[in-house]
Every structure is written in C-alpha cells, then in structure tokens.
Amino acid sequence: MDEVFKALADQTRRDLLDALFAQDGQTLTALEERVPMTRFGVMKHLKVLEEAGLVVTRKRGREKLHFLNPVPIRLIHDRWVSKYSEPWAAALTELKTQLEDES
C-alpha cells in the first residue's frame, strides 16, 4: 500500500492516471503528449505506477498499451476513506430523516 501512496503523491502520475481513466489502453506516445516532459520521464513515471499496481500493460504487436487498474485505489478507499466517512454519512442520513418527519 505504501507504493500506491508514493505513486499517487506526484501530480504527473495523477495526471497520467486521469488520462488513462478518460481513455484506457493508451500507448506511451499518446500519454507523453499529455504531460510536458520527455518520453523517458513519462516512462519513469509509468514504471512507478506499474510497480504500485495502478497501471497494467499489454503488448499489441510493437505497441505497449497501458491500462488503469482501479483495484489498489479501491483498497485504499475501503481501508481509509469509508471507515472514517461512515459516521458522517450516518449522521447526515439521520438528520435528513428527522427533518422530513417534522414536515
């Protein structure tokens, strides 16, 4: 899980993930057009994302396609976000019920 947090800490890597969310299965050439850096810089960022499990690749002929893997992000959500947001959601639901019952 530490690798996922490290990968998500960088704005460029988040931008690459957003690009893959918008259109999955992009080549390195397509992804490098989205960020202002060299091809090698993009490759380094993609390697960090792959090591964290956030991006998976598949070869298609000479091309290497990059796909978003949402599972690690969901695991973070389940572990950290949902646990802490549940009491707030329950309180808002209760407040809504009370306000609707008064009218």
C-alpha positions as CSV (number, residue, x, y, z in Angstrom):
1,M,0.0,0.0,0.0
2,D,3.0,2.3,0.6
3,E,3.8,2.1,-3.1
4,V,0.3,3.2,-4.1
5,F,0.6,6.3,-1.8
6,K,4.0,7.1,-3.2
7,A,2.7,6.8,-6.7
8,L,-0.3,9.0,-6.0
9,A,1.8,11.7,-4.3
10,D,3.1,13.0,-7.6
11,Q,0.9,15.3,-9.8
12,T,2.3,14.0,-13.1
13,R,1.4,10.4,-12.1
14,R,-2.1,11.5,-11.1
15,D,-2.4,13.2,-14.5
16,L,-1.3,10.0,-16.2
17,L,-3.9,8.1,-14.3
18,D,-6.6,10.6,-15.2
19,A,-5.6,10.3,-18.8
20,L,-6.0,6.5,-18.6
21,F,-9.3,6.9,-16.8
22,A,-10.6,9.1,-19.7
23,Q,-9.3,6.7,-22.3
24,D,-7.9,3.3,-21.3
25,G,-5.4,1.4,-23.3
26,Q,-3.1,4.2,-24.4
27,T,0.4,3.9,-25.9
28,L,3.4,5.7,-24.5
29,T,3.3,8.1,-27.4
30,A,-0.3,9.1,-26.6
31,L,0.5,9.5,-22.9
32,E,3.6,11.6,-23.5
33,E,1.5,14.1,-25.4
34,R,-0.5,14.8,-22.2
35,V,2.4,15.9,-20.0
36,P,5.2,18.4,-20.6
37,M,8.2,16.2,-20.3
38,T,10.4,13.8,-22.2
39,R,9.5,10.3,-23.3
40,F,12.0,9.0,-20.7
41,G,10.4,11.0,-17.9
42,V,7.0,9.6,-18.8
43,M,8.4,6.1,-18.9
44,K,9.9,6.5,-15.4
45,H,6.5,7.7,-14.0
46,L,4.7,4.8,-15.7
47,K,7.2,2.4,-14.2
48,V,6.4,3.7,-10.7
49,L,2.7,3.3,-11.5
50,E,3.2,-0.2,-12.7
51,E,5.2,-1.2,-9.6
52,A,2.4,0.1,-7.5
53,G,-0.1,-1.9,-9.5
54,L,-2.0,1.1,-10.6
55,V,-1.2,0.5,-14.3
56,V,-1.0,-2.8,-16.2
57,T,0.4,-3.2,-19.7
58,R,-0.3,-5.4,-22.6
59,K,1.7,-5.8,-25.8
60,R,-0.1,-5.4,-29.1
61,G,2.4,-6.0,-31.9
62,R,5.1,-3.5,-31.4
63,E,3.0,-1.3,-29.2
64,K,2.7,-1.5,-25.4
65,L,-0.8,-0.4,-24.2
66,H,-1.3,1.0,-20.7
67,F,-4.4,0.3,-18.7
68,L,-5.7,1.7,-15.4
69,N,-6.1,-0.8,-12.6
70,P,-8.5,0.7,-10.1
71,V,-8.2,-2.1,-7.5
72,P,-5.4,-0.5,-5.4
73,I,-7.3,2.8,-5.2
74,R,-10.4,1.0,-4.2
75,L,-8.5,-0.9,-1.5
76,I,-7.2,2.5,-0.1
77,H,-10.8,3.8,-0.2
78,D,-12.1,0.7,1.7
79,R,-9.3,0.9,4.2
80,W,-9.1,4.6,4.9
81,V,-11.9,6.7,3.5
82,S,-15.0,4.6,4.0
83,K,-14.1,3.8,7.6
84,Y,-13.9,7.4,8.5
85,S,-16.7,8.7,6.4
86,E,-19.3,6.2,7.6
87,P,-20.2,8.1,10.9
88,W,-20.7,11.3,8.9
89,A,-22.9,9.6,6.3
90,A,-25.0,8.0,9.1
91,A,-25.4,11.4,10.9
92,L,-26.5,13.1,7.7
93,T,-29.0,10.3,7.0
94,E,-30.4,10.6,10.5
95,L,-30.6,14.4,10.1
96,K,-32.5,14.0,6.8
97,T,-34.9,11.5,8.3
98,Q,-35.6,13.9,11.3
99,L,-36.2,16.9,9.0
100,E,-38.5,15.0,6.8
101,D,-40.5,13.6,9.7
102,E,-41.1,17.2,11.1
103,S,-43.0,18.3,8.0
